[in-house]
Amino acid sequence: MNITKNIFYVGVNDRQKALFEGLWPLPNGVSYNSYLIVDEKVCLIDTVEVTFFSQFLENVRTVIGERPIDYVVINHMEPDHSGSLALLRKYYPEVQIVGNKKTFQMMQGFYKIGEEGAQEVKNGDSIALGSLQLQFVLTPMVHWPETMMTLCQQADGTGDVVLFSGDAFGCFGALNGGVIDEQINCDTFWLEMVRYYSNIVGKYGTPVQQALKKLAGQRVDYICATHGPVWHEYLQKVIDLYDRLSLYKTEPGLVICYGTMYGNTERMAEIIAQAASEAGVKNIVVYNVSKTHHSYILRDIFRYRALIVGAPTYNTGLYHEMDVLLSEIAGRDIKGNHLLGWFGSHSWASKAVAAIEKWNEERLHFEPVGQPVDMKQGLSEEVRQQCVALGQAVAERLRQA
């Protein structure tokens, strides 16, 4: 499938995998995107997961027939993009592998491929393919240390400028026929882009900002990521979304997530949600941490400013799934102006509320809002009013933002 006159999509769809990286649900599948540039020289940009090599090779040969591939650029060494590299060299033994110094260190470790037949590039280096020229932009820690991006444009400065961005600007979801955003309905991809970013890239907001600054002022007409659509019509929307997420900017809204064993803590969450709604908060999402996959909760924590969490005491500590979620939130090093309220319950030993507070003091560093609520055994009128007050306090703080 043509992207531009000389650039072709040769990627594949994976509709079989249930969990990406063994962690993140794929209800709509995922694409592994690879691109072929055909000029005086032929250049492949990234490969695909090795299990799809036969289909990948067929896609490549449909475009170039028996022509050799002169270069393969590896923007990112994760095996879903570099996994076909060793097999590719068996079919194209003369191909030059293009990457940076850290690329080659990983290439040796993953595939026992040495630097013979490899070409190292540094930030700003270029390679001429004929009428087209590649220029390399090193973007370390977006989201691995070797990551880079590749610009492709006419050597004379005319024509479209294409950015091969690696995992940046990518999203979950297989491609259903079309590839370029203007050819397809992109409605399902926006929240999946946020979920992809928050779970996989979210910790690395500062490196993402550094990458965006390197690209500032550079005209780009197409963004070709390694997952999801090729961005053209919505290109600026995608860049703005990454800019906002990497600055940890949020919308007014509230995420309430809770753990519950017998429904008592759940009742507290429902009262808090109702109180916040009646106090004027429109964007409220409520999750049971034991039922909803945490990737969706993390997605919405990146979207909305306020978070309220609650769980029972369990084995003289915090309910397991809530403990895991708080660890996952802390692991993403979320900066900015997030608000946090919390509540808990216990039968005879109160530990949950103190444990949540400790998580915030030591790891999360969100702004505490309202008075924490601690329920013993069952819901009383006093506890009900405390839950209402917590929901109202968070709503009031959101209005002040």
mmCIF file of N, CA and C in Angstrom, residues 61-165:
data_model
loop_
_atom_site.group_PDB
_atom_site.id
_atom_site.type_symbol
_atom_site.label_atom_id
_atom_site.label_comp_id
_atom_site.label_asym_id
_atom_site.label_seq_id
_atom_site.Cartn_x
_atom_site.Cartn_y
_atom_site.Cartn_z
ATOM 1 N N ARG A 61 8.170 -8.525 -1.141
ATOM 2 C CA ARG A 61 8.404 -8.968 -2.525
ATOM 3 C C ARG A 61 7.294 -8.531 -3.470
ATOM 4 N N THR A 62 6.110 -8.305 -2.935
ATOM 5 C CA THR A 62 5.041 -7.766 -3.770
ATOM 6 C C THR A 62 5.414 -6.385 -4.298
ATOM 7 N N VAL A 63 6.181 -5.642 -3.512
ATOM 8 C CA VAL A 63 6.581 -4.293 -3.911
ATOM 9 C C VAL A 63 7.822 -4.310 -4.795
ATOM 10 N N ILE A 64 8.858 -5.045 -4.401
ATOM 11 C CA ILE A 64 10.149 -4.937 -5.105
ATOM 12 C C ILE A 64 10.522 -6.174 -5.917
ATOM 13 N N GLY A 65 9.698 -7.193 -5.898
ATOM 14 C CA GLY A 65 10.038 -8.389 -6.657
ATOM 15 C C GLY A 65 11.357 -8.987 -6.200
ATOM 16 N N GLU A 66 12.268 -9.178 -7.120
ATOM 17 C CA GLU A 66 13.568 -9.792 -6.799
ATOM 18 C C GLU A 66 14.670 -8.763 -6.545
ATOM 19 N N ARG A 67 14.306 -7.495 -6.516
ATOM 20 C CA ARG A 67 15.325 -6.476 -6.217
ATOM 21 C C ARG A 67 15.904 -6.709 -4.825
ATOM 22 N N PRO A 68 17.174 -6.428 -4.634
ATOM 23 C CA PRO A 68 17.741 -6.548 -3.285
ATOM 24 C C PRO A 68 17.325 -5.374 -2.404
ATOM 25 N N ILE A 69 17.416 -5.572 -1.104
ATOM 26 C CA ILE A 69 17.245 -4.486 -0.140
ATOM 27 C C ILE A 69 18.637 -3.995 0.234
ATOM 28 N N ASP A 70 18.878 -2.705 0.060
ATOM 29 C CA ASP A 70 20.206 -2.152 0.331
ATOM 30 C C ASP A 70 20.400 -1.826 1.809
ATOM 31 N N TYR A 71 19.357 -1.272 2.425
ATOM 32 C CA TYR A 71 19.467 -0.870 3.836
ATOM 33 C C TYR A 71 18.232 -1.340 4.599
ATOM 34 N N VAL A 72 18.414 -1.659 5.867
ATOM 35 C CA VAL A 72 17.306 -1.787 6.797
ATOM 36 C C VAL A 72 17.621 -0.905 8.000
ATOM 37 N N VAL A 73 16.761 0.065 8.245
ATOM 38 C CA VAL A 73 16.929 0.980 9.371
ATOM 39 C C VAL A 73 16.155 0.417 10.555
ATOM 40 N N ILE A 74 16.832 0.271 11.680
ATOM 41 C CA ILE A 74 16.183 -0.198 12.904
ATOM 42 C C ILE A 74 16.054 0.993 13.851
ATOM 43 N N ASN A 75 14.846 1.542 13.900
ATOM 44 C CA ASN A 75 14.603 2.681 14.798
ATOM 45 C C ASN A 75 14.450 2.245 16.244
ATOM 46 N N HIS A 76 14.064 0.986 16.439
ATOM 47 C CA HIS A 76 13.765 0.511 17.797
ATOM 48 C C HIS A 76 14.005 -0.997 17.838
ATOM 49 N N MET A 77 14.715 -1.456 18.875
ATOM 50 C CA MET A 77 15.155 -2.844 18.931
ATOM 51 C C MET A 77 14.192 -3.788 19.647
ATOM 52 N N GLU A 78 13.061 -3.327 20.124
ATOM 53 C CA GLU A 78 12.125 -4.286 20.723
ATOM 54 C C GLU A 78 11.787 -5.359 19.696
ATOM 55 N N PRO A 79 11.671 -6.614 20.146
ATOM 56 C CA PRO A 79 11.508 -7.716 19.200
ATOM 57 C C PRO A 79 10.259 -7.658 18.331
ATOM 58 N N ASP A 80 9.247 -6.885 18.711
ATOM 59 C CA ASP A 80 8.099 -6.776 17.808
ATOM 60 C C ASP A 80 8.434 -5.943 16.572
ATOM 61 N N HIS A 81 9.596 -5.268 16.589
ATOM 62 C CA HIS A 81 10.034 -4.505 15.422
ATOM 63 C C HIS A 81 11.343 -5.010 14.821
ATOM 64 N N SER A 82 12.180 -5.606 15.630
ATOM 65 C CA SER A 82 13.464 -6.107 15.118
ATOM 66 C C SER A 82 13.481 -7.622 14.979
ATOM 67 N N GLY A 83 12.398 -8.295 15.356
ATOM 68 C CA GLY A 83 12.403 -9.753 15.458
ATOM 69 C C GLY A 83 12.697 -10.491 14.166
ATOM 70 N N SER A 84 12.394 -9.882 13.022
ATOM 71 C CA SER A 84 12.627 -10.550 11.737
ATOM 72 C C SER A 84 14.005 -10.257 11.160
ATOM 73 N N LEU A 85 14.837 -9.555 11.918
ATOM 74 C CA LEU A 85 16.118 -9.088 11.380
ATOM 75 C C LEU A 85 17.030 -10.238 10.970
ATOM 76 N N ALA A 86 17.171 -11.246 11.827
ATOM 77 C CA ALA A 86 18.074 -12.361 11.517
ATOM 78 C C ALA A 86 17.606 -13.117 10.280
ATOM 79 N N LEU A 87 16.307 -13.372 10.173
ATOM 80 C CA LEU A 87 15.786 -14.058 8.990
ATOM 81 C C LEU A 87 15.921 -13.190 7.745
ATOM 82 N N LEU A 88 15.704 -11.894 7.900
ATOM 83 C CA LEU A 88 15.826 -10.994 6.753
ATOM 84 C C LEU A 88 17.214 -11.078 6.139
ATOM 85 N N ARG A 89 18.242 -11.180 6.982
ATOM 86 C CA ARG A 89 19.624 -11.255 6.470
ATOM 87 C C ARG A 89 19.883 -12.560 5.715
ATOM 88 N N LYS A 90 19.139 -13.599 6.032
ATOM 89 C CA LYS A 90 19.304 -14.850 5.285
ATOM 90 C C LYS A 90 18.774 -14.701 3.858
ATOM 91 N N TYR A 91 17.713 -13.926 3.699
ATOM 92 C CA TYR A 91 17.149 -13.713 2.368
ATOM 93 C C TYR A 91 17.832 -12.563 1.631
ATOM 94 N N TYR A 92 18.367 -11.614 2.393
ATOM 95 C CA TYR A 92 19.067 -10.470 1.803
ATOM 96 C C TYR A 92 20.420 -10.324 2.499
ATOM 97 N N PRO A 93 21.370 -11.200 2.189
ATOM 98 C CA PRO A 93 22.634 -11.229 2.944
ATOM 99 C C PRO A 93 23.485 -9.978 2.788
ATOM 100 N N GLU A 94 23.259 -9.187 1.752
ATOM 101 C CA GLU A 94 24.066 -7.989 1.526
ATOM 102 C C GLU A 94 23.469 -6.737 2.160
ATOM 103 N N VAL A 95 22.332 -6.872 2.800
ATOM 104 C CA VAL A 95 21.669 -5.694 3.353
ATOM 105 C C VAL A 95 22.524 -5.053 4.439
ATOM 106 N N GLN A 96 22.596 -3.725 4.429
ATOM 107 C CA GLN A 96 23.308 -2.972 5.449
ATOM 108 C C GLN A 96 22.320 -2.603 6.561
ATOM 109 N N ILE A 97 22.645 -2.964 7.792
ATOM 110 C CA ILE A 97 21.792 -2.626 8.933
ATOM 111 C C ILE A 97 22.201 -1.253 9.452
ATOM 112 N N VAL A 98 21.251 -0.343 9.528
ATOM 113 C CA VAL A 98 21.521 1.027 9.957
ATOM 114 C C VAL A 98 20.930 1.235 11.353
ATOM 115 N N GLY A 99 21.767 1.680 12.265
ATOM 116 C CA GLY A 99 21.324 1.965 13.624
ATOM 117 C C GLY A 99 22.378 2.772 14.349
ATOM 118 N N ASN A 100 22.130 3.036 15.630
ATOM 119 C CA ASN A 100 23.122 3.768 16.417
ATOM 120 C C ASN A 100 23.928 2.796 17.282
ATOM 121 N N LYS A 101 24.864 3.312 18.018
ATOM 122 C CA LYS A 101 25.773 2.468 18.791
ATOM 123 C C LYS A 101 25.019 1.534 19.729
ATOM 124 N N LYS A 102 23.979 2.042 20.388
ATOM 125 C CA LYS A 102 23.229 1.209 21.329
ATOM 126 C C LYS A 102 22.380 0.177 20.607
ATOM 127 N N THR A 103 21.968 0.481 19.361
ATOM 128 C CA THR A 103 21.255 -0.495 18.547
ATOM 129 C C THR A 103 22.098 -1.750 18.379
ATOM 130 N N PHE A 104 23.368 -1.560 18.052
ATOM 131 C CA PHE A 104 24.221 -2.701 17.741
ATOM 132 C C PHE A 104 24.549 -3.523 18.980
ATOM 133 N N GLN A 105 24.641 -2.867 20.129
ATOM 134 C CA GLN A 105 24.845 -3.620 21.370
ATOM 135 C C GLN A 105 23.676 -4.561 21.615
ATOM 136 N N MET A 106 22.459 -4.082 21.408
ATOM 137 C CA MET A 106 21.274 -4.915 21.608
ATOM 138 C C MET A 106 21.143 -5.970 20.514
ATOM 139 N N MET A 107 21.527 -5.619 19.302
ATOM 140 C CA MET A 107 21.445 -6.559 18.180
ATOM 141 C C MET A 107 22.304 -7.792 18.440
ATOM 142 N N GLN A 108 23.471 -7.574 19.015
ATOM 143 C CA GLN A 108 24.343 -8.693 19.375
ATOM 144 C C GLN A 108 23.695 -9.522 20.477
ATOM 145 N N GLY A 109 23.113 -8.862 21.462
ATOM 146 C CA GLY A 109 22.520 -9.573 22.583
ATOM 147 C C GLY A 109 21.287 -10.369 22.204
ATOM 148 N N PHE A 110 20.424 -9.792 21.382
ATOM 149 C CA PHE A 110 19.189 -10.470 21.002
ATOM 150 C C PHE A 110 19.413 -11.540 19.938
ATOM 151 N N TYR A 111 20.200 -11.238 18.908
ATOM 152 C CA TYR A 111 20.231 -12.074 17.709
ATOM 153 C C TYR A 111 21.618 -12.577 17.331
ATOM 154 N N LYS A 112 22.626 -12.235 18.161
ATOM 155 C CA LYS A 112 24.012 -12.643 17.878
ATOM 156 C C LYS A 112 24.466 -12.141 16.508
ATOM 157 N N ILE A 113 23.972 -10.963 16.122
ATOM 158 C CA ILE A 113 24.390 -10.313 14.883
ATOM 159 C C ILE A 113 25.462 -9.295 15.228
ATOM 160 N N GLY A 114 26.629 -9.418 14.623
ATOM 161 C CA GLY A 114 27.714 -8.494 14.870
ATOM 162 C C GLY A 114 27.594 -7.240 14.019
ATOM 163 N N GLU A 115 28.627 -6.403 14.062
ATOM 164 C CA GLU A 115 28.580 -5.120 13.367
ATOM 165 C C GLU A 115 29.091 -5.191 11.936
ATOM 166 N N GLU A 116 29.488 -6.373 11.479
ATOM 167 C CA GLU A 116 29.850 -6.526 10.074
ATOM 168 C C GLU A 116 28.589 -6.346 9.224
ATOM 169 N N GLY A 117 28.665 -5.504 8.232
ATOM 170 C CA GLY A 117 27.476 -5.219 7.439
ATOM 171 C C GLY A 117 26.527 -4.259 8.110
ATOM 172 N N ALA A 118 27.037 -3.511 9.077
ATOM 173 C CA ALA A 118 26.210 -2.547 9.791
ATOM 174 C C ALA A 118 26.787 -1.146 9.606
ATOM 175 N N GLN A 119 25.919 -0.153 9.629
ATOM 176 C CA GLN A 119 26.341 1.237 9.474
ATOM 177 C C GLN A 119 25.829 2.041 10.653
ATOM 178 N N GLU A 120 26.743 2.546 11.459
ATOM 179 C CA GLU A 120 26.358 3.331 12.630
ATOM 180 C C GLU A 120 26.059 4.767 12.224
ATOM 181 N N VAL A 121 24.972 5.320 12.776
ATOM 182 C CA VAL A 121 24.640 6.719 12.533
ATOM 183 C C VAL A 121 24.520 7.441 13.869
ATOM 184 N N LYS A 122 24.822 8.707 13.830
ATOM 185 C CA LYS A 122 24.683 9.588 14.993
ATOM 186 C C LYS A 122 23.591 10.605 14.704
ATOM 187 N N ASN A 123 23.207 11.353 15.712
ATOM 188 C CA ASN A 123 22.151 12.345 15.553
ATOM 189 C C ASN A 123 22.521 13.339 14.447
ATOM 190 N N GLY A 124 21.629 13.515 13.473
ATOM 191 C CA GLY A 124 21.853 14.454 12.378
ATOM 192 C C GLY A 124 22.504 13.851 11.157
ATOM 193 N N ASP A 125 23.017 12.622 11.247
ATOM 194 C CA ASP A 125 23.631 11.975 10.084
ATOM 195 C C ASP A 125 22.578 11.697 9.010
ATOM 196 N N SER A 126 23.035 11.522 7.793
ATOM 197 C CA SER A 126 22.114 11.273 6.686
ATOM 198 C C SER A 126 22.664 10.197 5.751
ATOM 199 N N ILE A 127 21.759 9.598 4.986
ATOM 200 C CA ILE A 127 22.100 8.611 3.958
ATOM 201 C C ILE A 127 21.288 8.957 2.715
ATOM 202 N N ALA A 128 21.941 8.998 1.559
ATOM 203 C CA ALA A 128 21.271 9.268 0.291
ATOM 204 C C ALA A 128 20.803 7.956 -0.328
ATOM 205 N N LEU A 129 19.542 7.943 -0.748
ATOM 206 C CA LEU A 129 18.983 6.765 -1.420
ATOM 207 C C LEU A 129 18.833 6.991 -2.918
ATOM 208 N N GLY A 130 19.107 8.182 -3.381
ATOM 209 C CA GLY A 130 18.885 8.586 -4.762
ATOM 210 C C GLY A 130 18.288 9.967 -4.731
ATOM 211 N N SER A 131 17.045 10.090 -5.173
ATOM 212 C CA SER A 131 16.376 11.384 -5.074
ATOM 213 C C SER A 131 15.937 11.672 -3.639
ATOM 214 N N LEU A 132 15.843 10.628 -2.836
ATOM 215 C CA LEU A 132 15.432 10.766 -1.444
ATOM 216 C C LEU A 132 16.628 10.686 -0.509
ATOM 217 N N GLN A 133 16.484 11.323 0.632
ATOM 218 C CA GLN A 133 17.544 11.320 1.637
ATOM 219 C C GLN A 133 16.950 11.021 3.009
ATOM 220 N N LEU A 134 17.662 10.204 3.777
ATOM 221 C CA LEU A 134 17.279 9.907 5.150
ATOM 222 C C LEU A 134 18.117 10.750 6.101
ATOM 223 N N GLN A 135 17.486 11.238 7.148
ATOM 224 C CA GLN A 135 18.200 11.930 8.214
ATOM 225 C C GLN A 135 17.748 11.339 9.541
ATOM 226 N N PHE A 136 18.702 11.141 10.461
ATOM 227 C CA PHE A 136 18.429 10.398 11.689
ATOM 228 C C PHE A 136 18.397 11.329 12.897
ATOM 229 N N VAL A 137 17.387 11.114 13.731
ATOM 230 C CA VAL A 137 17.202 11.901 14.948
ATOM 231 C C VAL A 137 17.204 10.930 16.115
ATOM 232 N N LEU A 138 18.232 10.990 16.951
ATOM 233 C CA LEU A 138 18.309 10.094 18.100
ATOM 234 C C LEU A 138 17.381 10.589 19.204
ATOM 235 N N THR A 139 16.544 9.695 19.695
ATOM 236 C CA THR A 139 15.539 10.039 20.717
ATOM 237 C C THR A 139 15.626 9.040 21.868
ATOM 238 N N PRO A 140 16.736 9.009 22.597
ATOM 239 C CA PRO A 140 16.898 8.002 23.649
ATOM 240 C C PRO A 140 15.815 8.071 24.708
ATOM 241 N N MET A 141 15.417 6.881 25.182
ATOM 242 C CA MET A 141 14.412 6.684 26.236
ATOM 243 C C MET A 141 13.004 7.084 25.807
ATOM 244 N N VAL A 142 12.741 7.017 24.508
ATOM 245 C CA VAL A 142 11.362 7.097 24.015
ATOM 246 C C VAL A 142 11.041 5.776 23.312
ATOM 247 N N HIS A 143 11.003 4.716 23.998
ATOM 248 C CA HIS A 143 11.058 4.529 25.437
ATOM 249 C C HIS A 143 12.155 3.551 25.850
ATOM 250 N N TRP A 144 13.077 3.235 24.929
ATOM 251 C CA TRP A 144 14.276 2.443 25.207
ATOM 252 C C TRP A 144 15.497 3.325 24.933
ATOM 253 N N PRO A 145 16.673 2.938 25.425
ATOM 254 C CA PRO A 145 17.836 3.823 25.261
ATOM 255 C C PRO A 145 18.335 3.962 23.828
ATOM 256 N N GLU A 146 17.991 3.024 22.949
ATOM 257 C CA GLU A 146 18.516 3.063 21.576
ATOM 258 C C GLU A 146 17.558 3.714 20.589
ATOM 259 N N THR A 147 16.377 4.143 21.037
ATOM 260 C CA THR A 147 15.353 4.586 20.101
ATOM 261 C C THR A 147 15.801 5.808 19.295
ATOM 262 N N MET A 148 15.408 5.807 18.034
ATOM 263 C CA MET A 148 15.670 6.944 17.162
ATOM 264 C C MET A 148 14.523 7.071 16.167
ATOM 265 N N MET A 149 14.495 8.183 15.435
ATOM 266 C CA MET A 149 13.516 8.419 14.390
ATOM 267 C C MET A 149 14.261 8.732 13.099
ATOM 268 N N THR A 150 13.565 8.522 11.987
ATOM 269 C CA THR A 150 14.180 8.725 10.678
ATOM 270 C C THR A 150 13.297 9.628 9.827
ATOM 271 N N LEU A 151 13.862 10.717 9.347
ATOM 272 C CA LEU A 151 13.176 11.612 8.416
ATOM 273 C C LEU A 151 13.529 11.225 6.985
ATOM 274 N N CYS A 152 12.539 11.248 6.107
ATOM 275 C CA CYS A 152 12.771 10.960 4.692
ATOM 276 C C CYS A 152 12.179 12.097 3.865
ATOM 277 N N GLN A 153 13.017 12.669 2.997
ATOM 278 C CA GLN A 153 12.539 13.755 2.151
ATOM 279 C C GLN A 153 13.378 13.836 0.891
ATOM 280 N N GLN A 154 12.872 14.580 -0.075
ATOM 281 C CA GLN A 154 13.628 14.790 -1.306
ATOM 282 C C GLN A 154 14.929 15.513 -0.984
ATOM 283 N N ALA A 155 15.996 15.092 -1.638
ATOM 284 C CA ALA A 155 17.295 15.713 -1.389
ATOM 285 C C ALA A 155 17.284 17.198 -1.746
ATOM 286 N N ASP A 156 16.423 17.594 -2.688
ATOM 287 C CA ASP A 156 16.366 19.011 -3.079
ATOM 288 C C ASP A 156 15.400 19.827 -2.225
ATOM 289 N N GLY A 157 14.811 19.189 -1.197
ATOM 290 C CA GLY A 157 13.943 19.913 -0.282
ATOM 291 C C GLY A 157 12.501 20.029 -0.716
ATOM 292 N N THR A 158 12.146 19.483 -1.870
ATOM 293 C CA THR A 158 10.760 19.540 -2.335
ATOM 294 C C THR A 158 10.015 18.274 -1.894
ATOM 295 N N GLY A 159 8.705 18.285 -2.075
ATOM 296 C CA GLY A 159 7.919 17.089 -1.811
ATOM 297 C C GLY A 159 7.596 16.891 -0.341
ATOM 298 N N ASP A 160 6.924 15.778 -0.053
ATOM 299 C CA ASP A 160 6.491 15.467 1.301
ATOM 300 C C ASP A 160 7.663 15.050 2.179
ATOM 301 N N VAL A 161 7.543 15.388 3.461
ATOM 302 C CA VAL A 161 8.517 14.967 4.470
ATOM 303 C C VAL A 161 7.834 13.905 5.335
ATOM 304 N N VAL A 162 8.460 12.750 5.435
ATOM 305 C CA VAL A 162 7.893 11.622 6.174
ATOM 306 C C VAL A 162 8.772 11.344 7.380
ATOM 307 N N LEU A 163 8.134 11.215 8.539
ATOM 308 C CA LEU A 163 8.850 10.874 9.764
ATOM 309 C C LEU A 163 8.501 9.450 10.158
ATOM 310 N N PHE A 164 9.515 8.587 10.195
ATOM 311 C CA PHE A 164 9.365 7.237 10.728
ATOM 312 C C PHE A 164 9.729 7.318 12.209
ATOM 313 N N SER A 165 8.720 7.192 13.053
ATOM 314 C CA SER A 165 8.859 7.628 14.445
ATOM 315 C C SER A 165 9.062 6.512 15.451
#
